[in-house]
Short mmCIF file of C-alpha atoms in Angstrom, two decimals:
data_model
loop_
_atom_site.label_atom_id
_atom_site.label_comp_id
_atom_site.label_asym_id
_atom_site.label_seq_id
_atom_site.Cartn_x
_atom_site.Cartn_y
_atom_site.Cartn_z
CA UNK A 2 0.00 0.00 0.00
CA UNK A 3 1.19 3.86 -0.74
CA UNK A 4 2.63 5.53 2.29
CA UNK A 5 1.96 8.96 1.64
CA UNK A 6 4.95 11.20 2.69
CA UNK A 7 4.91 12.10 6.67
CA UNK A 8 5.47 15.80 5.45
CA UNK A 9 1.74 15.16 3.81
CA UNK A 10 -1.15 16.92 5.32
CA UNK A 11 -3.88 15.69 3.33
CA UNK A 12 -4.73 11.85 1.82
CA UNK A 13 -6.61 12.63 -0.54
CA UNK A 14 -7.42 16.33 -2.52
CA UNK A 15 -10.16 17.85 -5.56
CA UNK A 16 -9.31 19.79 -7.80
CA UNK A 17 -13.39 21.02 -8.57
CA UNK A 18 -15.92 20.20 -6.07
CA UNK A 19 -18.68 19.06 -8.34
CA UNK A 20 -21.66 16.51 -8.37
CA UNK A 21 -19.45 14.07 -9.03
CA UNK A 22 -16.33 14.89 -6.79
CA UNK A 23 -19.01 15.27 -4.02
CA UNK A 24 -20.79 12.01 -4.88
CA UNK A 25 -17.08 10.41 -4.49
CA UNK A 26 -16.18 12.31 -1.32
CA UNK A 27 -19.78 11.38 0.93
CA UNK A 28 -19.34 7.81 -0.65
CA UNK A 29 -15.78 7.67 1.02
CA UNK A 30 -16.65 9.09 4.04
CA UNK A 31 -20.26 6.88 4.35
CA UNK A 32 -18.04 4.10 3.83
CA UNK A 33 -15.36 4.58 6.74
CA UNK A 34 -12.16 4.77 4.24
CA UNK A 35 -11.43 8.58 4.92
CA UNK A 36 -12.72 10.97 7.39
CA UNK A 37 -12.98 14.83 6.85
CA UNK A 38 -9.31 15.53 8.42
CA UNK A 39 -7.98 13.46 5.47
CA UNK A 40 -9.42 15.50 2.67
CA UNK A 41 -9.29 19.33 1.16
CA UNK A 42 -11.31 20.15 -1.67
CA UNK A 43 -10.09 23.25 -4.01
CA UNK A 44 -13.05 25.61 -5.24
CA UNK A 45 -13.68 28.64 -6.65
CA UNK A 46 -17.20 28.93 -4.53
CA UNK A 47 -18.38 27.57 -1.67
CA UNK A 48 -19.55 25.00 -3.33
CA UNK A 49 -23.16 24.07 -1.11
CA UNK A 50 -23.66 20.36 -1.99
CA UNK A 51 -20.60 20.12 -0.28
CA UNK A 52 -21.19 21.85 2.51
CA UNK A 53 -22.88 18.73 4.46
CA UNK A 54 -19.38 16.43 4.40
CA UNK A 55 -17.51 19.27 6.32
CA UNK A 56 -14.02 18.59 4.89
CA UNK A 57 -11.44 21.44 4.41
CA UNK A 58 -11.70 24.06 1.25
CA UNK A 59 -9.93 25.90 -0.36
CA UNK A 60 -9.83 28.37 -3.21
CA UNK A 61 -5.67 27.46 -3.76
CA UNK A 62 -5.11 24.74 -5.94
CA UNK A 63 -1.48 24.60 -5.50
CA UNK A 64 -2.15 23.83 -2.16
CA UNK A 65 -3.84 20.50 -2.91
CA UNK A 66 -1.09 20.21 -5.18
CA UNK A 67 1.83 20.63 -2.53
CA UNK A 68 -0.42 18.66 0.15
CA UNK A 69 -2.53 16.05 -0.91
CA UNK A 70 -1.50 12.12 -1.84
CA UNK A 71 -3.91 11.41 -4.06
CA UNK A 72 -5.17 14.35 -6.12
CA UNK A 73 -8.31 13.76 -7.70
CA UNK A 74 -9.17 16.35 -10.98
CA UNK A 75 -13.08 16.93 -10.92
CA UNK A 76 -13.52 20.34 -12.80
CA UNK A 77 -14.55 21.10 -15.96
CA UNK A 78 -12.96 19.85 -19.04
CA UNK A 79 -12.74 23.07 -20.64
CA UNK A 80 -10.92 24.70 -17.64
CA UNK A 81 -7.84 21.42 -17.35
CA UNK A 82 -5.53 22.85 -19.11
CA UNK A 83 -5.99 26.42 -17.73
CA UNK A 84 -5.47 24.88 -14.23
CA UNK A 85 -2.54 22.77 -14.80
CA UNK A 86 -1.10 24.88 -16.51
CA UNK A 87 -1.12 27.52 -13.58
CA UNK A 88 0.48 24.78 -11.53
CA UNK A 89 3.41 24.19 -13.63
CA UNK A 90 6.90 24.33 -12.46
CA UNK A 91 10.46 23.14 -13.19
CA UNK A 92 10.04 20.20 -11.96
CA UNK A 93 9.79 16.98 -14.56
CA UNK A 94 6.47 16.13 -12.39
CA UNK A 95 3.84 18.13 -11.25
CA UNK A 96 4.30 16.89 -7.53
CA UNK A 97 7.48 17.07 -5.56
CA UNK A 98 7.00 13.67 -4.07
CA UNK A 99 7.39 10.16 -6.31
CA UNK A 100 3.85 8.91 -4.29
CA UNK A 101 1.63 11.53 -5.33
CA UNK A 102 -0.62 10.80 -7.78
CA UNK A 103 -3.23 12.76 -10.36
CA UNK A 104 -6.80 11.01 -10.93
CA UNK A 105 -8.63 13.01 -13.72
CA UNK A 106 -12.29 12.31 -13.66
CA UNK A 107 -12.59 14.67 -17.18
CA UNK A 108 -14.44 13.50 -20.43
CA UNK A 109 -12.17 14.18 -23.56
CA UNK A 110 -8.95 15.15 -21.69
CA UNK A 111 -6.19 11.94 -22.98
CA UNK A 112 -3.12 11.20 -20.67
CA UNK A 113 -1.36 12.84 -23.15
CA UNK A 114 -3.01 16.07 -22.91
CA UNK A 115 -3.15 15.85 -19.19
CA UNK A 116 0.94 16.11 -19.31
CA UNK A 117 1.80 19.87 -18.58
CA UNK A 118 4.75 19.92 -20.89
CA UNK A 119 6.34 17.22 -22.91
CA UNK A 120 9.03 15.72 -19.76
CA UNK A 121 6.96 15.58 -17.43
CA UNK A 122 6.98 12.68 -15.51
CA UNK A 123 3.59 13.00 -13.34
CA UNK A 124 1.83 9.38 -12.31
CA UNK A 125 -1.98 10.05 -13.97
CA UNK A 126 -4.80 7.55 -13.87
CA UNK A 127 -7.76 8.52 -15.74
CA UNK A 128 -11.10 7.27 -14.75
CA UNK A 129 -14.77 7.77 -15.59
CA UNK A 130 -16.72 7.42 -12.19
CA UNK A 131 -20.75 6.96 -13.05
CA UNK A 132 -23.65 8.32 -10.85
CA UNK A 133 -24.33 4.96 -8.62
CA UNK A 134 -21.57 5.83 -6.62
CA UNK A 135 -24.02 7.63 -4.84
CA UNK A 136 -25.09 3.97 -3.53
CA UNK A 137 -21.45 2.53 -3.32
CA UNK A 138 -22.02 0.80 -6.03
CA UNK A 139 -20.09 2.71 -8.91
CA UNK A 140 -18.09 1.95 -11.96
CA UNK A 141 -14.69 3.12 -12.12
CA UNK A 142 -12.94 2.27 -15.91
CA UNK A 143 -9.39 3.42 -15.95
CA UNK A 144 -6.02 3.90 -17.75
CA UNK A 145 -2.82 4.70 -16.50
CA UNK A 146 0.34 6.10 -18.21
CA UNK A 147 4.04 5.07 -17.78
CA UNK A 148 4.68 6.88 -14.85
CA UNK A 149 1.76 4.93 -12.88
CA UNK A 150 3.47 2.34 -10.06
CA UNK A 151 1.58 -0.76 -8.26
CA UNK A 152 1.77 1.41 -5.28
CA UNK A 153 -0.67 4.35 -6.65
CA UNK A 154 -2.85 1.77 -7.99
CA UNK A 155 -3.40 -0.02 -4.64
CA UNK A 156 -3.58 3.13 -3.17
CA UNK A 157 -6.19 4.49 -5.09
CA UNK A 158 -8.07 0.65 -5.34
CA UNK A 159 -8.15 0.70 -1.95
CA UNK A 160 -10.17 3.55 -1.80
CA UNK A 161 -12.62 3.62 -4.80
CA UNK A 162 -13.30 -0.25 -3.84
CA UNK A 163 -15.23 0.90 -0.88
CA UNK A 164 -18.03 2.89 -3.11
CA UNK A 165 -17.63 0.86 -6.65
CA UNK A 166 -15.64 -1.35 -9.13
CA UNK A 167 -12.10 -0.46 -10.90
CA UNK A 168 -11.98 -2.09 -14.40
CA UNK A 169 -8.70 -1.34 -16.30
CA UNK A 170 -8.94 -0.85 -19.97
CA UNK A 171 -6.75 0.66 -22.60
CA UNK A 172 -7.36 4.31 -23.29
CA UNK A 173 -8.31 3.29 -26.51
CA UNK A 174 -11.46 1.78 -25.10
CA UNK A 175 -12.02 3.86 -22.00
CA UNK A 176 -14.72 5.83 -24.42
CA UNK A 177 -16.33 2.19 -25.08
CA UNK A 178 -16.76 1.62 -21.23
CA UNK A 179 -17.60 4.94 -20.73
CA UNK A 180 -20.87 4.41 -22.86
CA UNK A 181 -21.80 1.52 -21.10
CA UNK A 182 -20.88 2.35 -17.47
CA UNK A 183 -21.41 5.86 -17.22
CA UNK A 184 -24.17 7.04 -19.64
CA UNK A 185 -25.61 3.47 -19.00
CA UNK A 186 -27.41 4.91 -15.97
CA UNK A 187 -29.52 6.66 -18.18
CA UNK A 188 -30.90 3.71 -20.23
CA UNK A 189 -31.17 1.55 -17.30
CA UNK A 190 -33.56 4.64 -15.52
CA UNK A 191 -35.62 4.67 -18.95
CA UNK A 192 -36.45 0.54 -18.75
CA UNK A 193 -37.10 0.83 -14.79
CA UNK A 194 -39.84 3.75 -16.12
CA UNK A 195 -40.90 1.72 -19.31
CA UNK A 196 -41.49 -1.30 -17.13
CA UNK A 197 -43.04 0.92 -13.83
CA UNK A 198 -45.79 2.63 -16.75
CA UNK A 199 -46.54 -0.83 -18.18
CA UNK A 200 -47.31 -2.48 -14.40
CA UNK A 201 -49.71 0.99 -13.66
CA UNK A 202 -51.08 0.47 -17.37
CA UNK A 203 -52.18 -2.61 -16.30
CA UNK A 204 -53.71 -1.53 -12.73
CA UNK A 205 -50.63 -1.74 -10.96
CA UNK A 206 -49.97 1.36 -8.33
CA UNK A 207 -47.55 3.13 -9.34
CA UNK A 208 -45.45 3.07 -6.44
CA UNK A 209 -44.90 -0.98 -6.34
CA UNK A 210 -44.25 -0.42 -10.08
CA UNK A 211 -41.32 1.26 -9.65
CA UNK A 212 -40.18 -0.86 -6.48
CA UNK A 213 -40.74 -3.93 -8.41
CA UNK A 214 -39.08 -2.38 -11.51
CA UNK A 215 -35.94 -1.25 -9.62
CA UNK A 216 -35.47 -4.24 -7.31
CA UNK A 217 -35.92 -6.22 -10.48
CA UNK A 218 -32.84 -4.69 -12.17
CA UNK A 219 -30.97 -4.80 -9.02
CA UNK A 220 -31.68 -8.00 -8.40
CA UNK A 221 -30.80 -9.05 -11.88
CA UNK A 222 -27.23 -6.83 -11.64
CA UNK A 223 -26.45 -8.58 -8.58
CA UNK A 224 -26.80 -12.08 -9.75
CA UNK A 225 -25.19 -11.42 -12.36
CA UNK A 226 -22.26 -9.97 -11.21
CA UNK A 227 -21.51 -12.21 -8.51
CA UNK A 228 -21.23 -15.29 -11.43
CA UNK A 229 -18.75 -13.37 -13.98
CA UNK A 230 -18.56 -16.87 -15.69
CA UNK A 231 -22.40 -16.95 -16.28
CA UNK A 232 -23.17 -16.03 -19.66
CA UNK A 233 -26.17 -13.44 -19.26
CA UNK A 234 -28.53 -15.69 -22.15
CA UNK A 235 -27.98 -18.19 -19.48
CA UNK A 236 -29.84 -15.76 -16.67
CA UNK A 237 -32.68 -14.94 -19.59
CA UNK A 238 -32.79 -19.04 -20.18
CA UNK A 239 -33.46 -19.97 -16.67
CA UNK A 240 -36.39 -17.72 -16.44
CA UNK A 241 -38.51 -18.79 -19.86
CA UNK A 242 -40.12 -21.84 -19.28
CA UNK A 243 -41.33 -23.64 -22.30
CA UNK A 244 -44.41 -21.89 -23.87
CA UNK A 245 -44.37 -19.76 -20.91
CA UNK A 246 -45.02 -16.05 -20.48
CA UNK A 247 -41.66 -14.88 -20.05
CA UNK A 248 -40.08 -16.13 -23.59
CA UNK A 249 -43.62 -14.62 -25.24
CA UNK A 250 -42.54 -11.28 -23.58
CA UNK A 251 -38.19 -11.67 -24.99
CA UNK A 252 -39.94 -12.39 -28.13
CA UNK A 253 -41.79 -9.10 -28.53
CA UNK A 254 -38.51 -7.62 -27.25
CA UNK A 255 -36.52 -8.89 -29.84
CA UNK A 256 -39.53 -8.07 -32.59
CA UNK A 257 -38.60 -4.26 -31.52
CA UNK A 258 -35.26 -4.00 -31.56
CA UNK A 259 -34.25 -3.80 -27.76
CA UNK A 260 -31.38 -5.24 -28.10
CA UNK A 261 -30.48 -3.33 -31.16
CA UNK A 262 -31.80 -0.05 -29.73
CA UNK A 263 -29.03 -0.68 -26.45
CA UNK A 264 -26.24 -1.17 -28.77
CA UNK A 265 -27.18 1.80 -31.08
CA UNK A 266 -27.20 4.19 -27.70
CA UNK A 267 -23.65 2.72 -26.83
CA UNK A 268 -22.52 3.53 -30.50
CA UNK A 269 -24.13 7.10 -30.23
CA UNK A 270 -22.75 8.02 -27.11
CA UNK A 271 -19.03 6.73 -28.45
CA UNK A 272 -19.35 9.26 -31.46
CA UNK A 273 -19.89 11.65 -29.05
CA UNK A 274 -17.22 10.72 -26.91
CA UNK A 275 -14.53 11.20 -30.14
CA UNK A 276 -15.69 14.45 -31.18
CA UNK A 277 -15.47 15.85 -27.31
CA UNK A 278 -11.80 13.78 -27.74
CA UNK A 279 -10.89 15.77 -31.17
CA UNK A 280 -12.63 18.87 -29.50
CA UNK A 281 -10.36 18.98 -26.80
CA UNK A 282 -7.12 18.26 -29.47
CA UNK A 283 -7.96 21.49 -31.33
#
């Protein structure tokens, strides 16, 4: 495990203190990894929705820079480079210690372009958090460059374990997972309302629609992610019973194009993805 430098004040800092840099923040401290003493989040306002998780602020940056282990960046893409660039020094890394590591949580920004001039030498991990780790139960795809050590890694695992999954993939395909894990939220909310306005269209209230609809999906996520072996046609093949009512119901699926539908959302949202990526080159 890192051993952050005894000179260190902080474990952890943002650079940003947005929905999703809170959302990681009250997941860590909900789950007992950090407490407030152990974090300082940099912001340009006070920043409300953080208000309620009582860590340390400030409007400094370098200061997270100079005092944190583990610096997380969580503010807009359009304003990265403006920030790093503020922080830039002689140094061949950003950080003055070999432990410290920079976590960029920004769509469109490549390791490459995270680098504040062309020697430097700063660890960066990349990762694209998604909105369920609100419930501890996040996605975290990554990529790492060169400079990246087994040490940061555990470091950082260690943490982001407690609210959500790390899944390392090549940058090359962190825009692929990105469509499935974090705009995948999105589709998953539309088919929990789909199903909720079918069960009230057939005199169901509507408030066990929606608890049957979203314990459903849980339910289903949870099986199938505890058997990573299971194939999930094997999950949908265990529930339709010969000339039952379940395989009448994946038949009128397939007859409009669910599964095609999914697949042509993941394919939008990766289009997207590369012209945010060749936005960000120009």
């Amino acid at each position: 495990i890192l051993l952050l430098n005894s000179g260190m004040k902080y474990r952890t800092g943002f650079i940003g203190g947005g929905a999703m840099a809170g959302a990681i923040i009250g997941g860590l401290l909900s789950s007992g990894c950090l407490n407030q003493s152990e974090i300082l989040v940099s912001t340009p306002t006070r920043a409300s929705r953080l208000e309620e998780y009582d860590v340390d602020k400030t409007s400094d940056n370098a200061l997270v820079i100079s005092d944190c282990g583990i610096v997380f960046v969580a503010c807009k893409p359009k304003d990265v480079d403006a920030v790093l660039s503020s922080l830039v020094s002689n140094r061949q890394s950003l950080f003055a210690e070999p432990e410290q590591v920079l976590v960029s949580l920004c769509a469109g920004k490549t390791l490459r372009q995270l680098k504040v001039n062309e020697t430097d030498r700063t660890p960066i991990i990349r990762i694209m958090p998604n909105i369920p780790v609100h419930s501890k139960a996040g996605a975290f795809p990554y990529c790492c460059n060169e400079w990246v050590g087994d040490g940061h890694l555990a470091e950082l695992s260690r943490m982001l374990s407690q609210i959500g999954v790390m899944i390392p993939v090549t940058e090359a395909n962190l825009n692929a997972a990105t469509s499935i894990s974090g705009c995948g939220p999105a589709y998953m909310a539309q088919a929990v309302e789909a199903l909720a306005d079918a069960g009230v269209q057939h005199g169901l209230p509507r408030p066990a629609a929606y608890q049957l609809a979203t314990a459903t999906l849980l339910g289903s996520g949870k099986y199938l992610h505890e058997r990573p072996e299971m194939h999930p046609a094997c999950l949908k093949d265990a529930v339709c019973s010969p000339g039952g009512a379940t395989i009448e119901g994946v038949i009128a699926l397939e007859k409009s194009g669910f599964r095609a539908s999914l697949m042509a959302a993941v394919t939008a949202t990766m289009h997207k993805l590369e012209l945010m990526d060749m936005d960000s080159e120009k």
